[in-house]
């Protein structure tokens, strides 16, 4: 029997090292996306003055990101199934750069809301990264890698609070977004250069009606819940949004169960 080629162990090592590098990039990028949840919470009480608006309007700076993330996550997952994971993650990273830059150069509430919504949309990176890591991680690291990237959704929000508080205390508040733009640029570069392009696109099409129904239902419920304290839990606007959102989601679920190529396979 011939002895193994000396190049074989080296190749295996390089393959393992490359997989670890991909896992690190996916974890770092997911953490950067998750940081956006709590980026402005340390300055939330100052936002009305900083943006020249009312406290009610300023509170949307936090809510907009949560809404963007809630809608983007299932849609980006479906787009990744159709067109491949790397392109979708790269676009999500670029969206985070754009959203951060919009906020960094703005002083009024309108553009900041747009930027924060884009930052929330970029959180769609996380579920796609979780799916990607299952394909690239060696078997002995797979469960740990999936758990680690899944945890970034909570860890990123927790780390974002002290980090943002320190930046806001020692620098101008715009620096929060310049830092997030720099992190997003690193996230984009790492995704483009390190993450492999796995040709895993599946035949099918995007369920636009399902995406719209999910967006309307989620936004209505989340707005009603997040604004309940301000508007009053018994107010017609709060109850209308929550109840209306639940009705839309129930109708959406019935539609998805009958659809031959649904946005979300509810039976699974």
Short mmCIF file of N, CA, C and O in Angstrom, two decimals, residues 108-232:
data_model
loop_
_atom_site.label_atom_id
_atom_site.label_comp_id
_atom_site.label_asym_id
_atom_site.label_seq_id
_atom_site.Cartn_x
_atom_site.Cartn_y
_atom_site.Cartn_z
N UNK A 108 -31.86 65.38 10.81
CA UNK A 108 -33.30 65.46 10.96
C UNK A 108 -33.89 64.05 11.01
O UNK A 108 -33.26 63.07 10.57
N UNK A 109 -35.10 63.96 11.51
CA UNK A 109 -35.67 62.66 11.82
C UNK A 109 -35.98 61.84 10.57
O UNK A 109 -35.83 60.60 10.58
N UNK A 110 -36.39 62.47 9.47
CA UNK A 110 -36.78 61.73 8.27
C UNK A 110 -35.66 60.86 7.71
O UNK A 110 -35.81 59.64 7.60
N UNK A 111 -34.52 61.46 7.35
CA UNK A 111 -33.42 60.64 6.82
C UNK A 111 -32.91 59.61 7.83
O UNK A 111 -32.53 58.50 7.44
N UNK A 112 -32.90 59.98 9.11
CA UNK A 112 -32.44 59.02 10.11
C UNK A 112 -33.36 57.81 10.17
O UNK A 112 -32.90 56.66 10.31
N UNK A 113 -34.66 58.03 10.04
CA UNK A 113 -35.60 56.90 10.02
C UNK A 113 -35.33 56.00 8.82
O UNK A 113 -35.38 54.76 8.93
N UNK A 114 -35.06 56.60 7.67
CA UNK A 114 -34.75 55.81 6.48
C UNK A 114 -33.48 54.98 6.72
O UNK A 114 -33.43 53.79 6.43
N UNK A 115 -32.45 55.63 7.26
CA UNK A 115 -31.21 54.91 7.53
C UNK A 115 -31.39 53.80 8.53
O UNK A 115 -30.84 52.70 8.37
N UNK A 116 -32.16 54.06 9.58
CA UNK A 116 -32.37 53.03 10.59
C UNK A 116 -33.20 51.87 10.03
O UNK A 116 -32.97 50.71 10.40
N UNK A 117 -34.13 52.16 9.15
CA UNK A 117 -34.88 51.08 8.51
C UNK A 117 -33.94 50.20 7.67
O UNK A 117 -34.02 48.97 7.71
N UNK A 118 -33.02 50.84 6.95
CA UNK A 118 -32.04 50.08 6.15
C UNK A 118 -31.15 49.24 7.06
O UNK A 118 -30.80 48.10 6.73
N UNK A 119 -30.75 49.80 8.21
CA UNK A 119 -29.95 49.02 9.15
C UNK A 119 -30.71 47.80 9.63
O UNK A 119 -30.14 46.72 9.83
N UNK A 120 -32.01 47.95 9.84
CA UNK A 120 -32.81 46.81 10.26
C UNK A 120 -32.93 45.77 9.16
O UNK A 120 -32.85 44.55 9.43
N UNK A 121 -33.09 46.21 7.92
CA UNK A 121 -33.16 45.27 6.79
C UNK A 121 -31.89 44.43 6.72
O UNK A 121 -31.94 43.23 6.38
N UNK A 122 -30.75 45.02 7.05
CA UNK A 122 -29.49 44.29 6.99
C UNK A 122 -29.42 43.14 7.99
O UNK A 122 -28.59 42.24 7.85
N UNK A 123 -30.30 43.12 8.98
CA UNK A 123 -30.31 42.01 9.94
C UNK A 123 -30.75 40.72 9.28
O UNK A 123 -30.60 39.64 9.87
N UNK A 124 -31.27 40.80 8.05
CA UNK A 124 -31.56 39.58 7.30
C UNK A 124 -30.32 38.76 7.02
O UNK A 124 -30.41 37.59 6.63
N UNK A 125 -29.15 39.37 7.20
CA UNK A 125 -27.88 38.65 7.04
C UNK A 125 -27.81 37.45 7.99
O UNK A 125 -27.28 36.39 7.63
N UNK A 126 -28.35 37.60 9.19
CA UNK A 126 -28.13 36.62 10.25
C UNK A 126 -28.73 35.24 9.93
O UNK A 126 -28.03 34.23 10.02
N UNK A 127 -30.02 35.12 9.57
CA UNK A 127 -30.54 33.78 9.28
C UNK A 127 -29.86 33.12 8.09
O UNK A 127 -29.71 31.89 8.06
N UNK A 128 -29.44 33.92 7.10
CA UNK A 128 -28.74 33.34 5.96
C UNK A 128 -27.37 32.83 6.39
O UNK A 128 -26.91 31.77 5.95
N UNK A 129 -26.70 33.57 7.28
CA UNK A 129 -25.40 33.12 7.79
C UNK A 129 -25.53 31.83 8.59
O UNK A 129 -24.67 30.95 8.51
N UNK A 130 -26.61 31.70 9.34
CA UNK A 130 -26.84 30.46 10.10
C UNK A 130 -26.98 29.28 9.15
O UNK A 130 -26.44 28.20 9.38
N UNK A 131 -27.70 29.50 8.05
CA UNK A 131 -27.86 28.44 7.06
C UNK A 131 -26.54 28.14 6.36
O UNK A 131 -26.19 26.97 6.14
N UNK A 132 -25.78 29.18 6.03
CA UNK A 132 -24.50 28.99 5.34
C UNK A 132 -23.50 28.22 6.19
O UNK A 132 -22.78 27.35 5.70
N UNK A 133 -23.45 28.51 7.48
CA UNK A 133 -22.42 27.89 8.32
C UNK A 133 -22.63 26.38 8.43
O UNK A 133 -21.68 25.63 8.64
N UNK A 134 -23.85 25.94 8.28
CA UNK A 134 -24.11 24.49 8.30
C UNK A 134 -23.44 23.80 7.11
O UNK A 134 -23.09 22.62 7.19
N UNK A 135 -23.28 24.54 6.01
CA UNK A 135 -22.71 23.95 4.81
C UNK A 135 -21.18 23.99 4.80
O UNK A 135 -20.55 23.15 4.17
N UNK A 136 -20.59 24.98 5.48
CA UNK A 136 -19.14 25.16 5.38
C UNK A 136 -18.39 24.64 6.60
O UNK A 136 -17.18 24.40 6.51
N UNK A 137 -19.06 24.48 7.73
CA UNK A 137 -18.36 24.05 8.94
C UNK A 137 -18.06 22.56 8.90
O UNK A 137 -18.88 21.76 8.44
N UNK A 138 -16.87 22.15 9.37
CA UNK A 138 -16.57 20.71 9.50
C UNK A 138 -17.58 20.06 10.45
O UNK A 138 -18.13 20.74 11.34
N UNK A 139 -17.84 18.77 10.29
CA UNK A 139 -18.85 18.12 11.13
C UNK A 139 -18.66 18.33 12.62
O UNK A 139 -19.63 18.54 13.35
N UNK A 140 -17.39 18.29 13.09
CA UNK A 140 -17.16 18.41 14.53
C UNK A 140 -17.37 19.83 15.05
O UNK A 140 -17.47 20.04 16.26
N UNK A 141 -17.45 20.82 14.13
CA UNK A 141 -17.67 22.21 14.55
C UNK A 141 -19.07 22.71 14.22
O UNK A 141 -19.44 23.82 14.60
N UNK A 142 -19.85 21.90 13.50
CA UNK A 142 -21.10 22.40 12.93
C UNK A 142 -22.08 22.90 14.00
O UNK A 142 -22.58 24.02 13.91
N UNK A 143 -22.35 22.08 14.99
CA UNK A 143 -23.32 22.49 16.01
C UNK A 143 -22.86 23.71 16.78
O UNK A 143 -23.64 24.62 17.06
N UNK A 144 -21.56 23.74 17.11
CA UNK A 144 -21.02 24.89 17.84
C UNK A 144 -21.11 26.16 17.01
O UNK A 144 -21.47 27.23 17.51
N UNK A 145 -20.79 26.04 15.71
CA UNK A 145 -20.81 27.21 14.84
C UNK A 145 -22.24 27.74 14.66
O UNK A 145 -22.47 28.95 14.72
N UNK A 146 -23.18 26.84 14.46
CA UNK A 146 -24.58 27.27 14.31
C UNK A 146 -25.07 27.95 15.58
O UNK A 146 -25.71 29.01 15.54
N UNK A 147 -24.75 27.35 16.74
CA UNK A 147 -25.18 27.94 18.00
C UNK A 147 -24.54 29.31 18.22
O UNK A 147 -25.19 30.25 18.69
N UNK A 148 -23.26 29.42 17.85
CA UNK A 148 -22.55 30.68 18.05
C UNK A 148 -23.14 31.80 17.21
O UNK A 148 -23.35 32.91 17.70
N UNK A 149 -23.40 31.51 15.94
CA UNK A 149 -23.95 32.56 15.07
C UNK A 149 -25.39 32.87 15.45
O UNK A 149 -25.82 34.03 15.40
N UNK A 150 -26.15 31.86 15.87
CA UNK A 150 -27.52 32.12 16.33
C UNK A 150 -27.51 33.05 17.54
O UNK A 150 -28.37 33.92 17.68
N UNK A 151 -26.51 32.87 18.42
CA UNK A 151 -26.44 33.67 19.65
C UNK A 151 -26.11 35.12 19.37
O UNK A 151 -26.35 35.98 20.23
N UNK A 152 -25.55 35.43 18.20
CA UNK A 152 -25.16 36.82 17.93
C UNK A 152 -26.37 37.75 17.94
O UNK A 152 -26.22 38.95 18.20
N UNK A 153 -27.55 37.21 17.67
CA UNK A 153 -28.74 38.07 17.64
C UNK A 153 -28.98 38.69 19.01
O UNK A 153 -29.33 39.86 19.11
N UNK A 154 -28.76 37.91 20.07
CA UNK A 154 -28.90 38.45 21.42
C UNK A 154 -27.64 39.11 21.93
O UNK A 154 -27.68 40.18 22.55
N UNK A 155 -26.49 38.49 21.64
CA UNK A 155 -25.22 39.03 22.13
C UNK A 155 -24.93 40.39 21.50
O UNK A 155 -24.46 41.31 22.17
N UNK A 156 -25.22 40.53 20.21
CA UNK A 156 -24.97 41.80 19.54
C UNK A 156 -25.77 42.93 20.16
O UNK A 156 -25.24 44.03 20.39
N UNK A 157 -27.04 42.66 20.47
CA UNK A 157 -27.84 43.69 21.12
C UNK A 157 -27.31 44.06 22.49
O UNK A 157 -27.32 45.23 22.89
N UNK A 158 -26.79 43.06 23.23
CA UNK A 158 -26.26 43.32 24.57
C UNK A 158 -24.95 44.10 24.50
O UNK A 158 -24.73 45.04 25.26
N UNK A 159 -24.07 43.71 23.57
CA UNK A 159 -22.79 44.41 23.44
C UNK A 159 -23.00 45.83 22.93
O UNK A 159 -22.27 46.77 23.30
N UNK A 160 -24.00 46.01 22.10
CA UNK A 160 -24.25 47.32 21.52
C UNK A 160 -24.55 48.39 22.56
O UNK A 160 -24.20 49.57 22.36
N UNK A 161 -25.16 48.03 23.67
CA UNK A 161 -25.53 49.02 24.69
C UNK A 161 -24.31 49.71 25.30
O UNK A 161 -24.19 50.94 25.24
N UNK A 162 -23.37 48.97 25.91
CA UNK A 162 -22.20 49.67 26.48
C UNK A 162 -21.31 50.30 25.42
O UNK A 162 -20.74 51.37 25.64
N UNK A 163 -21.19 49.65 24.26
CA UNK A 163 -20.36 50.22 23.20
C UNK A 163 -20.93 51.55 22.72
O UNK A 163 -20.20 52.55 22.61
N UNK A 164 -22.23 51.57 22.47
CA UNK A 164 -22.86 52.79 22.01
C UNK A 164 -22.84 53.87 23.09
O UNK A 164 -22.65 55.06 22.80
N UNK A 165 -23.01 53.47 24.35
CA UNK A 165 -22.97 54.44 25.45
C UNK A 165 -21.60 55.10 25.54
O UNK A 165 -21.50 56.32 25.74
N UNK A 166 -20.54 54.31 25.39
CA UNK A 166 -19.19 54.87 25.44
C UNK A 166 -18.94 55.83 24.28
O UNK A 166 -18.42 56.94 24.48
N UNK A 167 -19.34 55.43 23.08
CA UNK A 167 -19.13 56.30 21.92
C UNK A 167 -19.91 57.59 22.06
O UNK A 167 -19.41 58.70 21.81
N UNK A 168 -21.18 57.48 22.49
CA UNK A 168 -22.03 58.67 22.61
C UNK A 168 -21.53 59.60 23.71
O UNK A 168 -21.70 60.83 23.61
N UNK A 169 -20.91 59.06 24.74
CA UNK A 169 -20.42 59.89 25.84
C UNK A 169 -19.17 60.67 25.46
O UNK A 169 -19.00 61.83 25.84
N UNK A 170 -18.28 60.04 24.70
CA UNK A 170 -16.98 60.65 24.40
C UNK A 170 -16.91 61.32 23.03
O UNK A 170 -15.94 62.03 22.76
N UNK A 171 -17.91 61.09 22.18
CA UNK A 171 -17.86 61.65 20.83
C UNK A 171 -19.22 62.21 20.46
O UNK A 171 -20.21 62.02 21.17
N UNK A 172 -19.29 62.89 19.31
CA UNK A 172 -20.56 63.34 18.77
C UNK A 172 -21.42 62.13 18.41
O UNK A 172 -20.91 61.07 18.02
N UNK A 173 -22.76 62.28 18.54
CA UNK A 173 -23.64 61.14 18.32
C UNK A 173 -23.55 60.58 16.90
O UNK A 173 -23.81 59.39 16.68
N UNK A 174 -23.15 61.39 15.94
CA UNK A 174 -22.97 60.88 14.58
C UNK A 174 -21.90 59.79 14.51
O UNK A 174 -21.93 58.96 13.60
N UNK A 175 -20.96 59.82 15.48
CA UNK A 175 -19.90 58.82 15.47
C UNK A 175 -20.45 57.40 15.62
O UNK A 175 -19.83 56.44 15.15
N UNK A 176 -21.61 57.26 16.25
CA UNK A 176 -22.23 55.94 16.34
C UNK A 176 -22.40 55.33 14.96
O UNK A 176 -22.13 54.14 14.74
N UNK A 177 -22.82 56.16 14.03
CA UNK A 177 -23.13 55.65 12.69
C UNK A 177 -21.88 55.58 11.82
O UNK A 177 -21.81 54.74 10.92
N UNK A 178 -20.90 56.44 12.06
CA UNK A 178 -19.64 56.29 11.34
C UNK A 178 -18.96 54.98 11.74
O UNK A 178 -18.39 54.28 10.89
N UNK A 179 -19.04 54.63 13.03
CA UNK A 179 -18.46 53.35 13.48
C UNK A 179 -19.23 52.19 12.87
O UNK A 179 -18.64 51.21 12.40
N UNK A 180 -20.56 52.27 12.85
CA UNK A 180 -21.34 51.18 12.26
C UNK A 180 -21.08 51.07 10.77
O UNK A 180 -21.07 49.97 10.20
N UNK A 181 -20.83 52.22 10.09
CA UNK A 181 -20.49 52.16 8.67
C UNK A 181 -19.15 51.48 8.46
O UNK A 181 -18.99 50.69 7.51
N UNK A 182 -18.17 51.76 9.33
CA UNK A 182 -16.86 51.10 9.22
C UNK A 182 -16.99 49.60 9.46
O UNK A 182 -16.39 48.78 8.73
N UNK A 183 -17.77 49.22 10.47
CA UNK A 183 -17.98 47.79 10.73
C UNK A 183 -18.68 47.12 9.55
O UNK A 183 -18.35 45.99 9.16
N UNK A 184 -19.67 47.82 8.98
CA UNK A 184 -20.39 47.26 7.83
C UNK A 184 -19.48 47.11 6.62
O UNK A 184 -19.62 46.17 5.83
N UNK A 185 -18.53 48.05 6.46
CA UNK A 185 -17.58 47.94 5.35
C UNK A 185 -16.70 46.71 5.53
O UNK A 185 -16.42 45.97 4.57
N UNK A 186 -16.23 46.46 6.76
CA UNK A 186 -15.45 45.24 7.04
C UNK A 186 -16.31 44.00 6.80
O UNK A 186 -15.82 43.00 6.26
N UNK A 187 -17.54 44.07 7.20
CA UNK A 187 -18.49 42.97 6.99
C UNK A 187 -18.66 42.68 5.50
O UNK A 187 -18.65 41.52 5.07
N UNK A 188 -18.78 43.73 4.70
CA UNK A 188 -18.93 43.57 3.25
C UNK A 188 -17.68 42.95 2.65
O UNK A 188 -17.76 42.01 1.84
N UNK A 189 -16.51 43.49 3.02
CA UNK A 189 -15.25 42.98 2.48
C UNK A 189 -15.03 41.52 2.85
O UNK A 189 -14.63 40.70 2.01
N UNK A 190 -15.30 41.16 4.10
CA UNK A 190 -15.13 39.78 4.52
C UNK A 190 -16.07 38.83 3.80
O UNK A 190 -15.68 37.73 3.40
N UNK A 191 -17.32 39.26 3.62
CA UNK A 191 -18.29 38.42 2.93
C UNK A 191 -17.89 38.19 1.48
O UNK A 191 -18.00 37.07 0.95
N UNK A 192 -17.41 39.24 0.82
CA UNK A 192 -17.05 39.13 -0.59
C UNK A 192 -15.77 38.32 -0.80
O UNK A 192 -15.64 37.63 -1.82
N UNK A 193 -14.82 38.40 0.12
CA UNK A 193 -13.51 37.79 -0.11
C UNK A 193 -13.33 36.44 0.56
O UNK A 193 -12.56 35.60 0.07
N UNK A 194 -14.00 36.19 1.66
CA UNK A 194 -13.75 34.97 2.44
C UNK A 194 -14.87 33.95 2.28
O UNK A 194 -14.61 32.75 2.14
N UNK A 195 -16.11 34.40 2.30
CA UNK A 195 -17.25 33.48 2.23
C UNK A 195 -17.34 32.89 0.82
O UNK A 195 -17.34 33.63 -0.17
N UNK A 196 -17.38 31.57 0.70
CA UNK A 196 -17.46 30.95 -0.63
C UNK A 196 -18.84 31.12 -1.25
O UNK A 196 -19.84 31.28 -0.54
N UNK A 197 -18.87 31.09 -2.57
CA UNK A 197 -20.15 31.15 -3.27
C UNK A 197 -20.60 29.72 -3.56
O UNK A 197 -20.14 29.08 -4.49
N UNK A 198 -21.46 29.22 -2.69
CA UNK A 198 -22.01 27.88 -2.85
C UNK A 198 -23.19 27.97 -3.82
O UNK A 198 -24.16 28.69 -3.57
N UNK A 199 -23.09 27.28 -4.93
CA UNK A 199 -24.15 27.37 -5.95
C UNK A 199 -25.33 26.49 -5.53
O UNK A 199 -25.50 25.37 -6.00
N UNK A 200 -26.11 27.05 -4.62
CA UNK A 200 -27.21 26.27 -4.04
C UNK A 200 -28.56 26.86 -4.38
O UNK A 200 -29.54 26.61 -3.69
N UNK A 201 -28.63 27.67 -5.42
CA UNK A 201 -29.92 28.24 -5.80
C UNK A 201 -30.92 27.16 -6.19
O UNK A 201 -30.56 26.15 -6.81
N UNK A 202 -32.14 27.34 -5.81
CA UNK A 202 -33.20 26.35 -6.09
C UNK A 202 -34.20 26.96 -7.07
O UNK A 202 -34.45 28.16 -7.05
N UNK A 203 -34.80 26.12 -7.90
CA UNK A 203 -35.82 26.64 -8.80
C UNK A 203 -37.03 27.12 -8.01
O UNK A 203 -37.38 26.56 -6.98
N UNK A 204 -37.66 28.13 -8.51
CA UNK A 204 -38.83 28.67 -7.82
C UNK A 204 -38.93 30.15 -8.07
O UNK A 204 -38.21 30.73 -8.87
N UNK A 205 -39.83 30.81 -7.35
CA UNK A 205 -40.01 32.24 -7.49
C UNK A 205 -40.39 32.81 -6.14
O UNK A 205 -40.87 32.09 -5.25
N UNK A 206 -40.16 34.09 -6.00
CA UNK A 206 -40.48 34.76 -4.74
C UNK A 206 -41.99 34.96 -4.64
O UNK A 206 -42.63 35.46 -5.57
N UNK A 207 -42.54 34.57 -3.53
CA UNK A 207 -43.97 34.71 -3.26
C UNK A 207 -44.23 36.16 -2.82
O UNK A 207 -44.18 36.48 -1.63
N UNK A 208 -44.50 37.02 -3.79
CA UNK A 208 -44.66 38.45 -3.49
C UNK A 208 -45.89 38.73 -2.62
O UNK A 208 -45.84 39.57 -1.72
N UNK A 209 -46.97 38.02 -2.90
CA UNK A 209 -48.17 38.21 -2.08
C UNK A 209 -47.90 37.77 -0.65
O UNK A 209 -48.28 38.45 0.32
N UNK A 210 -47.22 36.65 -0.50
CA UNK A 210 -46.87 36.18 0.83
C UNK A 210 -45.95 37.13 1.55
O UNK A 210 -46.09 37.39 2.76
N UNK A 211 -44.97 37.71 0.83
CA UNK A 211 -44.05 38.66 1.44
C UNK A 211 -44.79 39.92 1.89
O UNK A 211 -44.55 40.44 2.99
N UNK A 212 -45.72 40.40 1.05
CA UNK A 212 -46.49 41.60 1.40
C UNK A 212 -47.39 41.33 2.59
O UNK A 212 -47.49 42.15 3.52
N UNK A 213 -48.06 40.19 2.59
CA UNK A 213 -48.94 39.86 3.71
C UNK A 213 -48.19 39.73 5.02
O UNK A 213 -48.63 40.22 6.07
N UNK A 214 -47.02 39.07 4.97
CA UNK A 214 -46.21 38.93 6.18
C UNK A 214 -45.74 40.29 6.68
O UNK A 214 -45.76 40.58 7.88
N UNK A 215 -45.31 41.15 5.75
CA UNK A 215 -44.83 42.48 6.13
C UNK A 215 -45.94 43.29 6.79
O UNK A 215 -45.74 43.91 7.85
N UNK A 216 -47.12 43.30 6.16
CA UNK A 216 -48.23 44.09 6.72
C UNK A 216 -48.63 43.56 8.10
O UNK A 216 -48.81 44.33 9.05
N UNK A 217 -48.75 42.24 8.23
CA UNK A 217 -49.15 41.67 9.51
C UNK A 217 -48.13 41.92 10.60
O UNK A 217 -48.48 42.33 11.72
N UNK A 218 -46.86 41.69 10.31
CA UNK A 218 -45.82 41.90 11.32
C UNK A 218 -45.71 43.36 11.72
O UNK A 218 -45.61 43.69 12.91
N UNK A 219 -45.71 44.24 10.73
CA UNK A 219 -45.57 45.67 11.03
C UNK A 219 -46.74 46.15 11.88
O UNK A 219 -46.56 46.88 12.87
N UNK A 220 -47.95 45.75 11.54
CA UNK A 220 -49.11 46.18 12.31
C UNK A 220 -49.03 45.72 13.76
O UNK A 220 -49.23 46.51 14.70
N UNK A 221 -48.72 44.45 13.98
CA UNK A 221 -48.65 43.93 15.35
C UNK A 221 -47.50 44.59 16.12
O UNK A 221 -47.67 45.02 17.27
N UNK A 222 -46.33 44.70 15.50
CA UNK A 222 -45.18 45.25 16.20
C UNK A 222 -45.35 46.73 16.51
O UNK A 222 -44.94 47.20 17.58
N UNK A 223 -45.94 47.48 15.59
CA UNK A 223 -46.19 48.89 15.86
C UNK A 223 -47.18 49.03 17.01
O UNK A 223 -46.99 49.85 17.93
N UNK A 224 -48.25 48.24 16.98
CA UNK A 224 -49.23 48.31 18.05
C UNK A 224 -48.63 47.98 19.41
O UNK A 224 -48.88 48.66 20.40
N UNK A 225 -47.80 46.93 19.46
CA UNK A 225 -47.18 46.54 20.72
C UNK A 225 -46.15 47.57 21.18
O UNK A 225 -46.10 47.94 22.36
N UNK A 226 -45.33 48.06 20.26
CA UNK A 226 -44.27 48.99 20.65
C UNK A 226 -44.80 50.37 21.03
O UNK A 226 -44.18 51.09 21.81
N UNK A 227 -45.96 50.74 20.48
CA UNK A 227 -46.54 52.06 20.77
C UNK A 227 -47.67 51.99 21.79
O UNK A 227 -48.29 53.02 22.08
N UNK A 228 -47.94 50.82 22.33
CA UNK A 228 -49.05 50.69 23.26
C UNK A 228 -48.93 51.58 24.48
O UNK A 228 -49.92 52.16 24.95
N UNK A 229 -47.71 51.71 25.02
CA UNK A 229 -47.53 52.56 26.20
C UNK A 229 -47.78 54.03 25.89
O UNK A 229 -48.29 54.78 26.73
N UNK A 230 -47.40 54.46 24.68
CA UNK A 230 -47.58 55.87 24.31
C UNK A 230 -49.02 56.17 23.94
O UNK A 230 -49.57 57.22 24.33
N UNK A 231 -49.65 55.29 23.20
CA UNK A 231 -51.00 55.55 22.72
C UNK A 231 -52.07 55.11 23.72
O UNK A 231 -53.21 55.58 23.64
N UNK A 232 -51.71 54.19 24.62
CA UNK A 232 -52.69 53.59 25.51
C UNK A 232 -53.10 52.23 24.99
O UNK A 232 -53.45 52.10 23.81
#
